[in-house]
Amino acid sequence: MKKTLLSFVLVVAGLYGYSQDAPKVDTTKNWTIHGENTFLINQSSFSNWSSGGVNSIAGNLVFNYDFNYKKDKWSWDNKVIVGYGLSKQDDLGLRKNDDRVILNSLLGYKAAQYWLYTFYANFQTQFAKGYTYDGNNKTKISNAFAPAYLTFGPGIAYKRSDNFRINFSPVASRIVMVFDDDLNAVVPAFGVDPGKNMRFEFGASLDAYYKVNLMENVSFENILKLYSNYLDNPQNIYTDYTANLFMKVNKFVTVNAGVQMIYDDKTLIAKEVNGVVERHKALQVKQIFGAGLTYKF
């Protein structure tokens, strides 16, 4: 059953996709709304395979919506990204492989051809508990609103198009939230002191977005977020970089690959060394690859 799932979905969607017409855009409206709903499948199966292997299946659901307003010199760009995914391997059960809620808003007033005075806000968190695993044991390391990040402030932006923009704010506030007392009862969690639920930061931020079509039906997306906290080690810059490769088979079938890398000196990663759990700064890396269905509007 599992072996045929991916092939069946792709064939049916491929036949259906070629029969659809693209929706028309009303250019007279101030609001432009469009989005993508994507369901990715990644499956591996082995039987009498001499070099070995572990049977696995994973599914990821991603909603990516844009709500953009433009009138005269004013613009207001809003992006919502919601993603959740589970993977299952033999003898390991279900484990989360994606969990994110991202809300981004940029209000702009045109200063020159490609320049804007801006005020931006960004919010990030997740839905469910996250764990680190050691054999049959698991330890909770995150939860809904633990962490959550809210960043906002005035700035200036260079916006060449919807596919290329950079926003810089030299006076940005950032609030780190951990609303799970289990996580920071003894040691700081995500920079929030034990016994507290929030940490306030004040500094500079840079947000950049660039998407380019490498060839027909193949696009490459880059998202970069940087933040320097003036109040505590401003040289230690929080860095969040995401790269996504989209390969379109037809209107409904896509192959997506993505990698996200985060470095945050306030987030200590727990690792067991010689039976002792130690916490260290480390580069966080997440990779996702799969083929599936995408519906755009």
Short mmCIF file of C-alpha atoms in Angstrom, two decimals:
data_model
loop_
_atom_site.label_atom_id
_atom_site.label_comp_id
_atom_site.label_asym_id
_atom_site.label_seq_id
_atom_site.Cartn_x
_atom_site.Cartn_y
_atom_site.Cartn_z
CA MET A 1 0.00 0.00 0.00
CA LYS A 2 2.69 2.45 1.00
CA LYS A 3 4.76 1.56 -2.04
CA THR A 4 2.06 2.69 -4.45
CA LEU A 5 0.87 5.79 -2.56
CA LEU A 6 3.34 8.27 -4.03
CA SER A 7 3.00 7.01 -7.62
CA PHE A 8 -0.80 7.01 -7.48
CA VAL A 9 -1.04 10.57 -6.14
CA LEU A 10 1.40 11.98 -8.68
CA VAL A 11 -0.28 10.27 -11.67
CA VAL A 12 -3.80 11.37 -10.72
CA ALA A 13 -2.72 14.93 -9.97
CA GLY A 14 -0.71 15.14 -13.17
CA LEU A 15 -3.70 14.15 -15.35
CA TYR A 16 -5.98 16.56 -13.49
CA GLY A 17 -3.50 19.43 -13.53
CA TYR A 18 -3.29 19.64 -17.32
CA SER A 19 -7.06 20.13 -17.58
CA GLN A 20 -7.20 23.32 -15.47
CA ASP A 21 -7.01 26.97 -16.53
CA ALA A 22 -5.07 29.59 -14.58
CA PRO A 23 -7.25 32.07 -12.63
CA LYS A 24 -7.39 35.66 -13.91
CA VAL A 25 -6.10 38.54 -11.78
CA ASP A 26 -8.19 41.67 -11.31
CA THR A 27 -5.64 44.50 -11.61
CA THR A 28 -8.16 47.15 -10.47
CA LYS A 29 -8.20 45.93 -6.86
CA ASN A 30 -6.03 47.45 -4.15
CA TRP A 31 -5.64 44.06 -2.51
CA THR A 32 -3.74 41.21 -4.15
CA ILE A 33 -4.22 37.83 -2.51
CA HIS A 34 -2.52 34.64 -3.59
CA GLY A 35 -1.15 31.55 -1.97
CA GLU A 36 0.04 27.98 -2.19
CA ASN A 37 -1.19 24.86 -0.42
CA THR A 38 1.40 22.09 -0.63
CA PHE A 39 1.33 18.48 0.52
CA LEU A 40 4.72 16.75 0.23
CA ILE A 41 5.37 13.01 0.45
CA ASN A 42 8.71 11.31 1.02
CA GLN A 43 8.78 7.52 1.16
CA SER A 44 11.47 4.81 1.23
CA SER A 45 10.87 1.06 1.24
CA PHE A 46 13.35 -1.85 1.27
CA SER A 47 12.84 -5.59 0.84
CA ASN A 48 15.77 -8.04 0.82
CA TRP A 49 18.05 -5.10 0.06
CA SER A 50 21.64 -6.32 0.42
CA SER A 51 23.08 -3.00 1.62
CA GLY A 52 20.32 -2.47 4.16
CA GLY A 53 17.93 0.36 4.78
CA VAL A 54 15.10 1.57 7.00
CA ASN A 55 11.53 1.79 5.73
CA SER A 56 10.17 5.29 6.22
CA ILE A 57 7.38 7.59 5.15
CA ALA A 58 6.92 11.30 5.77
CA GLY A 59 4.24 13.84 5.01
CA ASN A 60 4.46 17.64 5.17
CA LEU A 61 1.67 20.17 4.79
CA VAL A 62 2.62 23.79 4.04
CA PHE A 63 0.37 26.83 3.58
CA ASN A 64 2.05 29.92 2.11
CA TYR A 65 -0.22 32.96 1.65
CA ASP A 66 0.39 36.58 0.61
CA PHE A 67 -2.01 39.44 1.32
CA ASN A 68 -0.69 42.61 -0.31
CA TYR A 69 -2.24 46.08 -0.45
CA LYS A 70 -1.16 48.97 -2.65
CA LYS A 71 -2.68 52.42 -3.16
CA ASP A 72 -0.90 55.57 -4.27
CA LYS A 73 2.36 55.73 -2.24
CA TRP A 74 1.21 53.26 0.41
CA SER A 75 1.83 49.52 0.40
CA TRP A 76 1.22 46.82 2.97
CA ASP A 77 2.71 43.36 2.35
CA ASN A 78 1.68 40.44 4.56
CA LYS A 79 2.92 36.86 4.40
CA VAL A 80 1.64 33.86 6.36
CA ILE A 81 3.53 30.56 6.38
CA VAL A 82 2.19 27.57 8.29
CA GLY A 83 3.88 24.19 8.09
CA TYR A 84 3.61 20.88 9.89
CA GLY A 85 5.06 17.47 9.11
CA LEU A 86 5.43 13.98 10.56
CA SER A 87 7.75 11.12 9.68
CA LYS A 88 7.54 7.45 10.58
CA GLN A 89 10.40 4.97 10.52
CA ASP A 90 10.33 1.30 11.45
CA ASP A 91 10.69 0.84 15.24
CA LEU A 92 10.79 4.61 15.85
CA GLY A 93 7.14 5.60 15.54
CA LEU A 94 5.91 9.05 14.60
CA ARG A 95 8.21 12.04 14.97
CA LYS A 96 7.79 15.68 14.02
CA ASN A 97 9.95 16.90 11.14
CA ASP A 98 8.42 20.35 10.54
CA ASP A 99 6.46 22.72 12.77
CA ARG A 100 6.30 26.46 12.13
CA VAL A 101 4.02 29.46 12.20
CA ILE A 102 5.42 32.62 10.57
CA LEU A 103 3.59 35.92 10.24
CA ASN A 104 5.36 38.78 8.48
CA SER A 105 4.00 42.29 7.84
CA LEU A 106 5.65 45.27 6.13
CA LEU A 107 3.94 48.66 5.91
CA GLY A 108 5.62 51.01 3.44
CA TYR A 109 5.40 54.59 2.18
CA LYS A 110 7.19 55.30 -1.12
CA ALA A 111 10.18 57.61 -0.75
CA ALA A 112 11.78 57.08 -4.20
CA GLN A 113 11.42 54.71 -7.14
CA TYR A 114 12.55 51.62 -5.26
CA TRP A 115 12.84 52.97 -1.71
CA LEU A 116 10.27 52.89 1.08
CA TYR A 117 9.94 54.19 4.61
CA THR A 118 8.71 51.15 6.50
CA PHE A 119 7.40 49.69 9.71
CA TYR A 120 7.65 45.93 9.95
CA ALA A 121 6.58 43.18 12.33
CA ASN A 122 7.52 39.50 12.36
CA PHE A 123 6.14 36.73 14.58
CA GLN A 124 7.37 33.12 14.72
CA THR A 125 6.40 30.12 16.82
CA GLN A 126 5.23 26.51 16.47
CA PHE A 127 2.18 24.31 17.15
CA ALA A 128 3.29 21.31 19.15
CA LYS A 129 5.86 19.95 21.59
CA GLY A 130 9.32 19.11 20.28
CA TYR A 131 11.61 16.42 21.69
CA THR A 132 15.16 15.18 21.53
CA TYR A 133 15.48 11.39 21.50
CA ASP A 134 17.95 9.01 23.15
CA GLY A 135 16.90 5.47 22.41
CA ASN A 136 13.43 4.96 23.87
CA ASN A 137 13.73 8.08 26.03
CA LYS A 138 12.67 11.53 24.93
CA THR A 139 13.18 14.97 26.44
CA LYS A 140 10.95 17.95 25.73
CA ILE A 141 12.90 20.88 24.29
CA SER A 142 10.16 23.14 22.84
CA ASN A 143 6.43 23.76 22.80
CA ALA A 144 3.78 26.10 21.42
CA PHE A 145 4.88 29.67 22.26
CA ALA A 146 8.07 28.18 23.67
CA PRO A 147 9.84 29.71 21.96
CA ALA A 148 7.99 32.50 20.20
CA TYR A 149 9.65 35.56 18.69
CA LEU A 150 8.11 38.97 18.01
CA THR A 151 10.26 41.54 16.21
CA PHE A 152 9.10 44.99 15.11
CA GLY A 153 10.38 48.47 14.34
CA PRO A 154 10.64 51.33 11.81
CA GLY A 155 13.13 51.19 8.98
CA ILE A 156 13.86 51.68 5.32
CA ALA A 157 13.46 49.18 2.49
CA TYR A 158 14.75 48.66 -1.03
CA LYS A 159 12.07 46.86 -3.03
CA ARG A 160 12.87 46.12 -6.65
CA SER A 161 9.88 43.79 -7.03
CA ASP A 162 7.84 41.27 -5.05
CA ASN A 163 10.73 38.85 -5.67
CA PHE A 164 13.54 41.09 -4.40
CA ARG A 165 13.40 43.27 -1.29
CA ILE A 166 15.60 44.21 1.65
CA ASN A 167 14.35 45.89 4.82
CA PHE A 168 16.70 47.37 7.42
CA SER A 169 15.66 48.65 10.84
CA PRO A 170 18.34 50.25 13.05
CA VAL A 171 15.94 50.48 16.02
CA ALA A 172 14.12 47.16 16.22
CA SER A 173 12.60 45.64 19.33
CA ARG A 174 12.57 41.88 19.82
CA ILE A 175 10.64 39.90 22.43
CA VAL A 176 11.57 36.26 23.07
CA MET A 177 8.80 34.27 24.78
CA VAL A 178 8.90 30.90 26.55
CA PHE A 179 5.46 30.09 27.96
CA ASP A 180 6.39 26.64 29.27
CA ASP A 181 7.80 26.66 32.79
CA ASP A 182 9.22 23.14 32.38
CA LEU A 183 11.73 24.35 29.80
CA ASN A 184 13.39 27.13 31.80
CA ALA A 185 12.76 26.03 35.38
CA VAL A 186 16.49 25.46 36.06
CA VAL A 187 18.54 26.71 33.11
CA PRO A 188 17.84 29.52 30.60
CA ALA A 189 15.81 28.45 27.59
CA PHE A 190 16.29 30.40 24.34
CA GLY A 191 17.88 33.23 26.33
CA VAL A 192 14.96 33.60 28.77
CA ASP A 193 16.08 33.45 32.42
CA PRO A 194 14.73 30.69 34.71
CA GLY A 195 11.41 31.61 36.28
CA LYS A 196 10.61 34.20 33.61
CA ASN A 197 8.55 33.95 30.43
CA MET A 198 9.94 36.81 28.31
CA ARG A 199 13.16 38.52 27.37
CA PHE A 200 13.27 41.98 25.79
CA GLU A 201 15.94 42.92 23.27
CA PHE A 202 16.65 46.14 21.40
CA GLY A 203 18.87 46.31 18.36
CA ALA A 204 19.09 46.30 14.57
CA SER A 205 17.48 43.90 12.13
CA LEU A 206 17.78 43.09 8.46
CA ASP A 207 15.29 41.05 6.44
CA ALA A 208 15.98 40.09 2.83
CA TYR A 209 14.01 38.11 0.27
CA TYR A 210 15.15 37.03 -3.19
CA LYS A 211 13.48 34.62 -5.59
CA VAL A 212 14.82 33.86 -9.04
CA ASN A 213 13.74 31.59 -11.88
CA LEU A 214 16.73 29.42 -12.71
CA MET A 215 15.02 27.95 -15.77
CA GLU A 216 11.52 27.17 -16.94
CA ASN A 217 9.50 25.70 -14.02
CA VAL A 218 12.47 25.82 -11.64
CA SER A 219 12.77 28.62 -9.07
CA PHE A 220 15.11 29.29 -6.16
CA GLU A 221 14.00 31.22 -3.06
CA ASN A 222 16.24 32.84 -0.43
CA ILE A 223 15.07 34.24 2.93
CA LEU A 224 17.55 35.87 5.31
CA LYS A 225 16.92 37.33 8.78
CA LEU A 226 19.63 38.99 10.88
CA TYR A 227 19.33 40.58 14.33
CA SER A 228 21.92 42.25 16.56
CA ASN A 229 20.98 42.98 20.19
CA TYR A 230 22.54 46.28 21.30
CA LEU A 231 21.91 45.38 24.96
CA ASP A 232 23.84 42.10 25.06
CA ASN A 233 26.83 41.10 22.90
CA PRO A 234 25.80 42.96 19.72
CA GLN A 235 28.61 41.22 17.82
CA ASN A 236 26.77 37.90 18.21
CA ILE A 237 24.29 38.23 15.36
CA TYR A 238 21.21 36.02 15.28
CA THR A 239 21.11 34.48 11.80
CA ASP A 240 18.25 32.64 10.11
CA TYR A 241 18.70 31.62 6.46
CA THR A 242 16.30 29.53 4.39
CA ALA A 243 16.82 28.29 0.82
CA ASN A 244 14.02 26.61 -1.12
CA LEU A 245 14.16 25.00 -4.55
CA PHE A 246 10.82 24.56 -6.35
CA MET A 247 10.56 22.31 -9.40
CA LYS A 248 7.20 22.39 -11.13
CA VAL A 249 6.04 19.28 -13.01
CA ASN A 250 2.67 20.79 -13.90
CA LYS A 251 0.11 23.07 -12.24
CA PHE A 252 -0.47 20.71 -9.31
CA VAL A 253 2.62 18.52 -9.03
CA THR A 254 5.89 19.87 -7.60
CA VAL A 255 9.20 18.63 -6.26
CA ASN A 256 10.47 20.78 -3.39
CA ALA A 257 13.78 20.83 -1.56
CA GLY A 258 14.63 23.16 1.31
CA VAL A 259 17.25 23.82 3.95
CA GLN A 260 17.05 26.18 6.94
CA MET A 261 20.07 27.17 9.04
CA ILE A 262 19.83 29.08 12.33
CA TYR A 263 22.57 30.35 14.60
CA ASP A 264 21.48 31.82 17.92
CA ASP A 265 24.05 32.13 20.71
CA LYS A 266 21.19 32.28 23.25
CA THR A 267 19.95 28.82 22.27
CA LEU A 268 22.04 26.03 23.77
CA ILE A 269 21.72 22.57 22.23
CA ALA A 270 21.75 19.67 24.69
CA LYS A 271 24.05 16.75 23.84
CA GLU A 272 25.08 13.73 25.88
CA VAL A 273 28.85 13.26 26.17
CA ASN A 274 30.14 10.27 28.16
CA GLY A 275 26.84 9.96 29.98
CA VAL A 276 26.72 13.65 30.89
CA VAL A 277 24.29 16.08 29.27
CA GLU A 278 26.09 19.22 28.13
CA ARG A 279 24.72 22.33 26.45
CA HIS A 280 26.60 24.07 23.64
CA LYS A 281 26.09 26.74 21.00
CA ALA A 282 25.62 25.09 17.63
CA LEU A 283 24.42 25.70 14.10
CA GLN A 284 20.87 24.38 13.70
CA VAL A 285 20.11 22.77 10.34
CA LYS A 286 16.81 21.46 8.97
CA GLN A 287 16.36 19.85 5.54
CA ILE A 288 13.17 18.87 3.75
CA PHE A 289 12.79 17.12 0.40
CA GLY A 290 9.70 15.66 -1.19
CA ALA A 291 7.35 15.43 -4.15
CA GLY A 292 3.70 16.22 -3.85
CA LEU A 293 0.67 18.31 -4.67
CA THR A 294 0.53 22.10 -4.82
CA TYR A 295 -2.59 24.16 -5.37
CA LYS A 296 -2.04 27.86 -6.15
CA PHE A 297 -4.57 30.66 -6.25
#
